[in-house]
Amino acid sequence: MTPDLEKTIVETAYARWAPIYDAVCGPVMVKGRRAAAAAARSVGGKILEVGVGTGLSFDDYDNTTEITGIDMSAPMLEKARARMATGRYPFVRQVLQMDAHRMTFADATFDCVVAQFVITLVENPEQVLSECHRVVKPGGRIILVNHLYSEVGVAAAVERWAAQRTRALGLRPEFPFARLQAWAQSNENAILVERRKVAPFGIYTLVCFERAASPLAA
Ligand SMILES: C[S@@+](CC[C@H](N)C(=O)[O-])C[C@H]1O[C@@H](n2cnc3c(N)ncnc32)[C@H](O)[C@@H]1O
Protein backbone atom coordinates (compact mmCIF):
# COMPACT_ATOMS: atom_id res chain seq x y z
CA MET A 1 0.00 0.00 0.00
CA THR A 2 1.24 3.51 -0.77
CA PRO A 3 1.82 5.81 2.21
CA ASP A 4 -0.89 8.24 3.31
CA LEU A 5 -0.90 11.53 1.40
CA GLU A 6 0.96 14.45 2.98
CA LYS A 7 -1.08 17.55 3.78
CA THR A 8 1.02 19.79 1.51
CA ILE A 9 0.40 17.54 -1.51
CA VAL A 10 -3.36 17.67 -0.91
CA GLU A 11 -3.40 21.44 -0.34
CA THR A 12 -1.46 22.10 -3.54
CA ALA A 13 -3.57 19.64 -5.52
CA TYR A 14 -6.92 21.11 -4.43
CA ALA A 15 -5.78 24.69 -5.06
CA ARG A 16 -5.27 23.48 -8.66
CA TRP A 17 -8.49 21.47 -8.74
CA ALA A 18 -10.72 24.29 -7.45
CA PRO A 19 -11.37 26.11 -10.78
CA ILE A 20 -12.24 22.90 -12.66
CA TYR A 21 -13.45 20.62 -9.85
CA ASP A 22 -17.20 20.95 -10.46
CA ALA A 23 -16.91 20.30 -14.18
CA VAL A 24 -14.57 17.31 -13.84
CA CYS A 25 -15.60 15.66 -10.55
CA GLY A 26 -19.23 16.78 -10.37
CA PRO A 27 -20.75 14.31 -12.84
CA VAL A 28 -18.35 11.40 -12.14
CA MET A 29 -18.97 11.36 -8.40
CA VAL A 30 -22.57 12.54 -8.26
CA LYS A 31 -24.15 9.17 -7.43
CA GLY A 32 -21.76 8.48 -4.54
CA ARG A 33 -22.27 11.98 -3.22
CA ARG A 34 -26.06 11.65 -3.43
CA ALA A 35 -26.08 8.26 -1.71
CA ALA A 36 -24.10 9.67 1.22
CA ALA A 37 -26.30 12.76 1.50
CA ALA A 38 -29.45 10.59 1.39
CA ALA A 39 -28.07 8.46 4.23
CA ALA A 40 -27.29 11.65 6.17
CA ARG A 41 -30.77 13.06 5.56
CA SER A 42 -32.27 9.91 7.01
CA VAL A 43 -30.41 10.74 10.24
CA GLY A 44 -31.34 14.44 9.91
CA GLY A 45 -30.63 17.32 12.28
CA LYS A 46 -27.21 18.95 12.44
CA ILE A 47 -24.94 17.56 9.74
CA LEU A 48 -21.21 18.18 9.40
CA GLU A 49 -19.69 17.79 5.94
CA VAL A 50 -15.97 17.12 6.34
CA GLY A 51 -14.02 18.10 3.22
CA VAL A 52 -17.07 19.92 1.85
CA GLY A 53 -15.03 21.15 -1.11
CA THR A 54 -16.91 23.46 -3.48
CA GLY A 55 -20.28 22.58 -1.93
CA LEU A 56 -21.47 20.32 -4.74
CA SER A 57 -23.50 18.38 -2.17
CA PHE A 58 -25.60 21.40 -1.14
CA ASP A 59 -28.17 20.44 -3.79
CA ASP A 60 -28.66 17.10 -2.01
CA TYR A 61 -29.96 18.65 1.24
CA ASP A 62 -33.04 20.65 2.19
CA ASN A 63 -34.55 22.64 5.03
CA THR A 64 -35.03 19.54 7.18
CA THR A 65 -31.30 19.63 7.91
CA GLU A 66 -28.72 22.14 9.11
CA ILE A 67 -25.39 21.87 7.32
CA THR A 68 -21.94 22.95 8.49
CA GLY A 69 -19.02 22.35 6.13
CA ILE A 70 -15.29 22.31 6.78
CA ASP A 71 -12.39 22.08 4.38
CA MET A 72 -8.71 22.94 4.63
CA SER A 73 -8.56 24.34 1.07
CA ALA A 74 -9.31 28.07 0.84
CA PRO A 75 -9.79 27.96 -2.97
CA MET A 76 -12.33 25.11 -2.67
CA LEU A 77 -14.17 26.96 0.12
CA GLU A 78 -14.30 30.13 -1.95
CA LYS A 79 -16.43 28.19 -4.45
CA ALA A 80 -18.64 26.83 -1.65
CA ARG A 81 -19.17 30.39 -0.33
CA ALA A 82 -20.12 31.59 -3.83
CA ARG A 83 -22.78 28.85 -3.87
CA MET A 84 -24.09 29.96 -0.47
CA ALA A 85 -24.23 33.57 -1.72
CA THR A 86 -26.83 32.58 -4.33
CA GLY A 87 -29.33 32.30 -1.47
CA ARG A 88 -30.46 28.85 -2.63
CA TYR A 89 -29.08 27.04 0.41
CA PRO A 90 -30.41 28.68 3.61
CA PHE A 91 -29.92 25.36 5.42
CA VAL A 92 -26.13 25.64 4.95
CA ARG A 93 -25.27 27.57 8.10
CA GLN A 94 -21.53 27.98 7.68
CA VAL A 95 -18.43 26.71 5.93
CA LEU A 96 -15.16 27.00 7.79
CA GLN A 97 -11.52 26.52 6.92
CA MET A 98 -10.48 23.76 9.28
CA ASP A 99 -8.25 20.70 9.29
CA ALA A 100 -10.30 17.54 9.87
CA HIS A 101 -7.49 16.19 12.08
CA ARG A 102 -8.06 18.94 14.63
CA MET A 103 -11.63 20.19 14.60
CA THR A 104 -12.56 23.06 16.89
CA PHE A 105 -16.12 21.82 17.55
CA ALA A 106 -17.15 20.67 21.01
CA ASP A 107 -17.67 16.96 21.64
CA ALA A 108 -21.07 15.59 20.50
CA THR A 109 -22.04 18.63 18.39
CA PHE A 110 -23.55 16.93 15.31
CA ASP A 111 -26.22 14.30 14.62
CA CYS A 112 -24.32 13.08 11.59
CA VAL A 113 -20.86 13.55 10.06
CA VAL A 114 -20.43 12.97 6.33
CA ALA A 115 -17.17 12.73 4.40
CA GLN A 116 -17.56 12.27 0.67
CA PHE A 117 -14.38 11.33 -1.18
CA VAL A 118 -12.16 12.54 1.66
CA ILE A 119 -11.02 9.81 4.07
CA THR A 120 -8.53 8.24 1.64
CA LEU A 121 -6.82 11.63 1.09
CA VAL A 122 -6.12 12.78 4.61
CA GLU A 123 -2.70 12.52 6.23
CA ASN A 124 -3.94 10.34 9.10
CA PRO A 125 -7.29 8.65 8.32
CA GLU A 126 -7.62 7.04 11.78
CA GLN A 127 -7.15 10.41 13.50
CA VAL A 128 -9.80 11.99 11.26
CA LEU A 129 -12.22 9.13 11.99
CA SER A 130 -11.64 9.61 15.72
CA GLU A 131 -12.30 13.34 15.37
CA CYS A 132 -15.54 12.58 13.47
CA HIS A 133 -16.48 10.15 16.25
CA ARG A 134 -15.72 12.78 18.91
CA VAL A 135 -17.92 15.49 17.35
CA VAL A 136 -20.89 13.22 16.54
CA LYS A 137 -23.51 12.73 19.24
CA PRO A 138 -24.01 9.35 20.91
CA GLY A 139 -26.47 7.51 18.64
CA GLY A 140 -25.29 9.62 15.68
CA ARG A 141 -23.64 8.39 12.50
CA ILE A 142 -20.50 8.85 10.43
CA ILE A 143 -21.10 8.29 6.71
CA LEU A 144 -18.24 7.89 4.27
CA VAL A 145 -18.30 7.40 0.55
CA ASN A 146 -15.22 6.64 -1.50
CA HIS A 147 -13.65 4.48 -4.06
CA LEU A 148 -12.00 1.73 -1.99
CA TYR A 149 -9.26 -0.64 -3.08
CA SER A 150 -10.50 -3.66 -5.05
CA GLU A 151 -7.82 -5.87 -3.39
CA VAL A 152 -7.89 -8.67 -6.02
CA GLY A 153 -7.84 -9.07 -9.79
CA VAL A 154 -7.20 -6.68 -12.65
CA ALA A 155 -8.92 -3.72 -11.00
CA ALA A 156 -6.61 -4.04 -7.98
CA ALA A 157 -3.54 -4.18 -10.25
CA VAL A 158 -4.67 -1.04 -12.09
CA GLU A 159 -5.30 0.75 -8.80
CA ARG A 160 -1.81 -0.17 -7.50
CA TRP A 161 -0.28 1.02 -10.78
CA ALA A 162 -2.26 4.28 -10.66
CA ALA A 163 -1.54 4.95 -7.00
CA GLN A 164 1.93 6.50 -7.44
CA ARG A 165 0.97 8.30 -10.63
CA THR A 166 -2.11 10.06 -9.22
CA ARG A 167 -0.57 11.10 -5.88
CA ALA A 168 0.34 14.62 -7.00
CA LEU A 169 -3.27 15.08 -8.13
CA GLY A 170 -4.46 14.49 -4.55
CA LEU A 171 -6.04 11.14 -5.52
CA ARG A 172 -5.57 7.73 -3.93
CA PRO A 173 -7.15 4.72 -5.65
CA GLU A 174 -5.89 1.89 -3.41
CA PHE A 175 -7.17 2.52 0.11
CA PRO A 176 -8.51 -0.71 1.70
CA PHE A 177 -11.84 -1.09 3.53
CA ALA A 178 -9.98 -3.21 6.12
CA ARG A 179 -8.39 -0.06 7.46
CA LEU A 180 -11.77 1.54 8.20
CA GLN A 181 -12.94 -1.69 9.79
CA ALA A 182 -9.81 -1.88 11.96
CA TRP A 183 -10.42 1.66 13.20
CA ALA A 184 -13.96 0.71 14.31
CA GLN A 185 -12.69 -2.45 15.99
CA SER A 186 -10.14 -0.44 17.96
CA ASN A 187 -12.72 2.10 19.09
CA GLU A 188 -15.01 0.55 21.64
CA ASN A 189 -18.00 2.82 20.93
CA ALA A 190 -17.88 2.78 17.11
CA ILE A 191 -20.14 0.27 15.38
CA LEU A 192 -19.92 -0.56 11.67
CA VAL A 193 -23.59 -0.54 10.59
CA GLU A 194 -23.40 -0.52 6.80
CA ARG A 195 -21.08 -1.20 3.90
CA ARG A 196 -22.55 -1.16 0.41
CA LYS A 197 -21.54 -0.49 -3.16
CA VAL A 198 -23.15 2.43 -4.94
CA ALA A 199 -23.50 3.35 -8.59
CA PRO A 200 -22.07 3.79 -11.12
CA PHE A 201 -21.05 0.14 -11.56
CA GLY A 202 -20.40 -0.24 -7.83
CA ILE A 203 -17.11 1.63 -8.00
CA TYR A 204 -17.90 3.60 -4.87
CA THR A 205 -18.50 2.18 -1.41
CA LEU A 206 -20.67 3.75 1.26
CA VAL A 207 -19.58 2.96 4.81
CA CYS A 208 -21.59 3.95 7.86
CA PHE A 209 -20.50 3.87 11.53
CA GLU A 210 -22.70 4.60 14.50
CA ARG A 211 -21.48 6.07 17.75
CA ALA A 212 -23.01 3.83 20.39
CA ALA A 213 -25.85 5.63 22.21
CA SER A 214 -24.36 4.52 25.51
CA PRO A 215 -20.87 3.13 26.15
CA LEU A 216 -20.58 -0.50 25.04
CA ALA A 217 -19.14 -3.04 27.44
CA ALA A 218 -15.50 -3.80 26.56
C1 LIG B 1 -12.15 14.93 -3.54
S1 LIG B 1 -12.56 16.42 -2.72
C2 LIG B 1 -14.23 16.07 -2.19
C3 LIG B 1 -15.04 17.33 -2.02
C4 LIG B 1 -16.53 17.09 -1.73
N1 LIG B 1 -16.72 16.30 -0.52
C5 LIG B 1 -17.20 16.42 -2.90
O1 LIG B 1 -17.76 15.32 -2.74
O2 LIG B 1 -17.19 17.01 -3.99
C6 LIG B 1 -11.65 16.25 -1.20
C7 LIG B 1 -11.75 17.49 -0.31
O3 LIG B 1 -11.22 17.16 0.98
C8 LIG B 1 -10.48 18.27 1.44
N2 LIG B 1 -9.53 17.81 2.46
C9 LIG B 1 -8.49 16.97 2.29
N3 LIG B 1 -7.83 16.79 3.46
C10 LIG B 1 -8.50 17.55 4.39
C11 LIG B 1 -8.31 17.78 5.78
N4 LIG B 1 -7.31 17.21 6.47
N5 LIG B 1 -9.17 18.60 6.41
C12 LIG B 1 -10.19 19.19 5.74
N6 LIG B 1 -10.42 19.01 4.42
C13 LIG B 1 -9.58 18.20 3.75
C14 LIG B 1 -9.81 18.81 0.17
O4 LIG B 1 -9.35 20.13 0.35
C15 LIG B 1 -10.94 18.66 -0.85
O5 LIG B 1 -11.74 19.82 -0.90
Coordinates of C-alpha atoms and ligand atoms in Angstrom, one line a residue:
M1 CA 0.0 0.0 0.0
T2 CA 1.2 3.5 -0.8
P3 CA 1.8 5.8 2.2
D4 CA -0.9 8.2 3.3
L5 CA -0.9 11.5 1.4
E6 CA 1.0 14.5 3.0
K7 CA -1.1 17.6 3.8
T8 CA 1.0 19.8 1.5
I9 CA 0.4 17.5 -1.5
V10 CA -3.4 17.7 -0.9
E11 CA -3.4 21.4 -0.3
T12 CA -1.5 22.1 -3.5
A13 CA -3.6 19.6 -5.5
Y14 CA -6.9 21.1 -4.4
A15 CA -5.8 24.7 -5.1
R16 CA -5.3 23.5 -8.7
W17 CA -8.5 21.5 -8.7
A18 CA -10.7 24.3 -7.5
P19 CA -11.4 26.1 -10.8
I20 CA -12.2 22.9 -12.7
Y21 CA -13.4 20.6 -9.8
D22 CA -17.2 21.0 -10.5
A23 CA -16.9 20.3 -14.2
V24 CA -14.6 17.3 -13.8
C25 CA -15.6 15.7 -10.6
G26 CA -19.2 16.8 -10.4
P27 CA -20.7 14.3 -12.8
V28 CA -18.4 11.4 -12.1
M29 CA -19.0 11.4 -8.4
V30 CA -22.6 12.5 -8.3
K31 CA -24.2 9.2 -7.4
G32 CA -21.8 8.5 -4.5
R33 CA -22.3 12.0 -3.2
R34 CA -26.1 11.7 -3.4
A35 CA -26.1 8.3 -1.7
A36 CA -24.1 9.7 1.2
A37 CA -26.3 12.8 1.5
A38 CA -29.5 10.6 1.4
A39 CA -28.1 8.5 4.2
A40 CA -27.3 11.7 6.2
R41 CA -30.8 13.1 5.6
S42 CA -32.3 9.9 7.0
V43 CA -30.4 10.7 10.2
G44 CA -31.3 14.4 9.9
G45 CA -30.6 17.3 12.3
K46 CA -27.2 18.9 12.4
I47 CA -24.9 17.6 9.7
L48 CA -21.2 18.2 9.4
E49 CA -19.7 17.8 5.9
V50 CA -16.0 17.1 6.3
G51 CA -14.0 18.1 3.2
V52 CA -17.1 19.9 1.9
G53 CA -15.0 21.1 -1.1
T54 CA -16.9 23.5 -3.5
G55 CA -20.3 22.6 -1.9
L56 CA -21.5 20.3 -4.7
S57 CA -23.5 18.4 -2.2
F58 CA -25.6 21.4 -1.1
D59 CA -28.2 20.4 -3.8
D60 CA -28.7 17.1 -2.0
Y61 CA -30.0 18.7 1.2
D62 CA -33.0 20.7 2.2
N63 CA -34.6 22.6 5.0
T64 CA -35.0 19.5 7.2
T65 CA -31.3 19.6 7.9
E66 CA -28.7 22.1 9.1
I67 CA -25.4 21.9 7.3
T68 CA -21.9 22.9 8.5
G69 CA -19.0 22.3 6.1
I70 CA -15.3 22.3 6.8
D71 CA -12.4 22.1 4.4
M72 CA -8.7 22.9 4.6
S73 CA -8.6 24.3 1.1
A74 CA -9.3 28.1 0.8
P75 CA -9.8 28.0 -3.0
M76 CA -12.3 25.1 -2.7
L77 CA -14.2 27.0 0.1
E78 CA -14.3 30.1 -2.0
K79 CA -16.4 28.2 -4.5
A80 CA -18.6 26.8 -1.6
R81 CA -19.2 30.4 -0.3
A82 CA -20.1 31.6 -3.8
R83 CA -22.8 28.8 -3.9
M84 CA -24.1 30.0 -0.5
A85 CA -24.2 33.6 -1.7
T86 CA -26.8 32.6 -4.3
G87 CA -29.3 32.3 -1.5
R88 CA -30.5 28.9 -2.6
Y89 CA -29.1 27.0 0.4
P90 CA -30.4 28.7 3.6
F91 CA -29.9 25.4 5.4
V92 CA -26.1 25.6 4.9
R93 CA -25.3 27.6 8.1
Q94 CA -21.5 28.0 7.7
V95 CA -18.4 26.7 5.9
L96 CA -15.2 27.0 7.8
Q97 CA -11.5 26.5 6.9
M98 CA -10.5 23.8 9.3
D99 CA -8.2 20.7 9.3
A100 CA -10.3 17.5 9.9
H101 CA -7.5 16.2 12.1
R102 CA -8.1 18.9 14.6
M103 CA -11.6 20.2 14.6
T104 CA -12.6 23.1 16.9
F105 CA -16.1 21.8 17.6
A106 CA -17.2 20.7 21.0
D107 CA -17.7 17.0 21.6
A108 CA -21.1 15.6 20.5
T109 CA -22.0 18.6 18.4
F110 CA -23.6 16.9 15.3
D111 CA -26.2 14.3 14.6
C112 CA -24.3 13.1 11.6
V113 CA -20.9 13.5 10.1
V114 CA -20.4 13.0 6.3
A115 CA -17.2 12.7 4.4
Q116 CA -17.6 12.3 0.7
F117 CA -14.4 11.3 -1.2
V118 CA -12.2 12.5 1.7
I119 CA -11.0 9.8 4.1
T120 CA -8.5 8.2 1.6
L121 CA -6.8 11.6 1.1
V122 CA -6.1 12.8 4.6
E123 CA -2.7 12.5 6.2
N124 CA -3.9 10.3 9.1
P125 CA -7.3 8.7 8.3
E126 CA -7.6 7.0 11.8
Q127 CA -7.2 10.4 13.5
V128 CA -9.8 12.0 11.3
L129 CA -12.2 9.1 12.0
S130 CA -11.6 9.6 15.7
E131 CA -12.3 13.3 15.4
C132 CA -15.5 12.6 13.5
H133 CA -16.5 10.2 16.2
R134 CA -15.7 12.8 18.9
V135 CA -17.9 15.5 17.4
V136 CA -20.9 13.2 16.5
K137 CA -23.5 12.7 19.2
P138 CA -24.0 9.3 20.9
G139 CA -26.5 7.5 18.6
G140 CA -25.3 9.6 15.7
R141 CA -23.6 8.4 12.5
I142 CA -20.5 8.9 10.4
I143 CA -21.1 8.3 6.7
L144 CA -18.2 7.9 4.3
V145 CA -18.3 7.4 0.5
N146 CA -15.2 6.6 -1.5
H147 CA -13.7 4.5 -4.1
L148 CA -12.0 1.7 -2.0
Y149 CA -9.3 -0.6 -3.1
S150 CA -10.5 -3.7 -5.1
E151 CA -7.8 -5.9 -3.4
V152 CA -7.9 -8.7 -6.0
G153 CA -7.8 -9.1 -9.8
V154 CA -7.2 -6.7 -12.7
A155 CA -8.9 -3.7 -11.0
A156 CA -6.6 -4.0 -8.0
A157 CA -3.5 -4.2 -10.2
V158 CA -4.7 -1.0 -12.1
E159 CA -5.3 0.7 -8.8
R160 CA -1.8 -0.2 -7.5
W161 CA -0.3 1.0 -10.8
A162 CA -2.3 4.3 -10.7
A163 CA -1.5 5.0 -7.0
Q164 CA 1.9 6.5 -7.4
R165 CA 1.0 8.3 -10.6
T166 CA -2.1 10.1 -9.2
R167 CA -0.6 11.1 -5.9
A168 CA 0.3 14.6 -7.0
L169 CA -3.3 15.1 -8.1
G170 CA -4.5 14.5 -4.6
L171 CA -6.0 11.1 -5.5
R172 CA -5.6 7.7 -3.9
P173 CA -7.2 4.7 -5.6
E174 CA -5.9 1.9 -3.4
F175 CA -7.2 2.5 0.1
P176 CA -8.5 -0.7 1.7
F177 CA -11.8 -1.1 3.5
A178 CA -10.0 -3.2 6.1
R179 CA -8.4 -0.1 7.5
L180 CA -11.8 1.5 8.2
Q181 CA -12.9 -1.7 9.8
A182 CA -9.8 -1.9 12.0
W183 CA -10.4 1.7 13.2
A184 CA -14.0 0.7 14.3
Q185 CA -12.7 -2.4 16.0
S186 CA -10.1 -0.4 18.0
N187 CA -12.7 2.1 19.1
E188 CA -15.0 0.6 21.6
N189 CA -18.0 2.8 20.9
A190 CA -17.9 2.8 17.1
I191 CA -20.1 0.3 15.4
L192 CA -19.9 -0.6 11.7
V193 CA -23.6 -0.5 10.6
E194 CA -23.4 -0.5 6.8
R195 CA -21.1 -1.2 3.9
R196 CA -22.6 -1.2 0.4
K197 CA -21.5 -0.5 -3.2
V198 CA -23.2 2.4 -4.9
A199 CA -23.5 3.3 -8.6
P200 CA -22.1 3.8 -11.1
F201 CA -21.0 0.1 -11.6
G202 CA -20.4 -0.2 -7.8
I203 CA -17.1 1.6 -8.0
Y204 CA -17.9 3.6 -4.9
T205 CA -18.5 2.2 -1.4
L206 CA -20.7 3.8 1.3
V207 CA -19.6 3.0 4.8
C208 CA -21.6 3.9 7.9
F209 CA -20.5 3.9 11.5
E210 CA -22.7 4.6 14.5
R211 CA -21.5 6.1 17.8
A212 CA -23.0 3.8 20.4
A213 CA -25.9 5.6 22.2
S214 CA -24.4 4.5 25.5
P215 CA -20.9 3.1 26.1
L216 CA -20.6 -0.5 25.0
A217 CA -19.1 -3.0 27.4
A218 CA -15.5 -3.8 26.6
Ligands
LIG1 C1 -12.1 14.9 -3.5 S1 -12.6 16.4 -2.7 C2 -14.2 16.1 -2.2 C3 -15.0 17.3 -2.0 C4 -16.5 17.1 -1.7 N1 -16.7 16.3 -0.5 C5 -17.2 16.4 -2.9 O1 -17.8 15.3 -2.7 O2 -17.2 17.0 -4.0 C6 -11.7 16.2 -1.2 C7 -11.8 17.5 -0.3 O3 -11.2 17.2 1.0 C8 -10.5 18.3 1.4 N2 -9.5 17.8 2.5 C9 -8.5 17.0 2.3 N3 -7.8 16.8 3.5 C10 -8.5 17.5 4.4 C11 -8.3 17.8 5.8 N4 -7.3 17.2 6.5 N5 -9.2 18.6 6.4 C12 -10.2 19.2 5.7 N6 -10.4 19.0 4.4 C13 -9.6 18.2 3.8 C14 -9.8 18.8 0.2 O4 -9.4 20.1 0.4 C15 -10.9 18.7 -0.8 O5 -11.7 19.8 -0.9

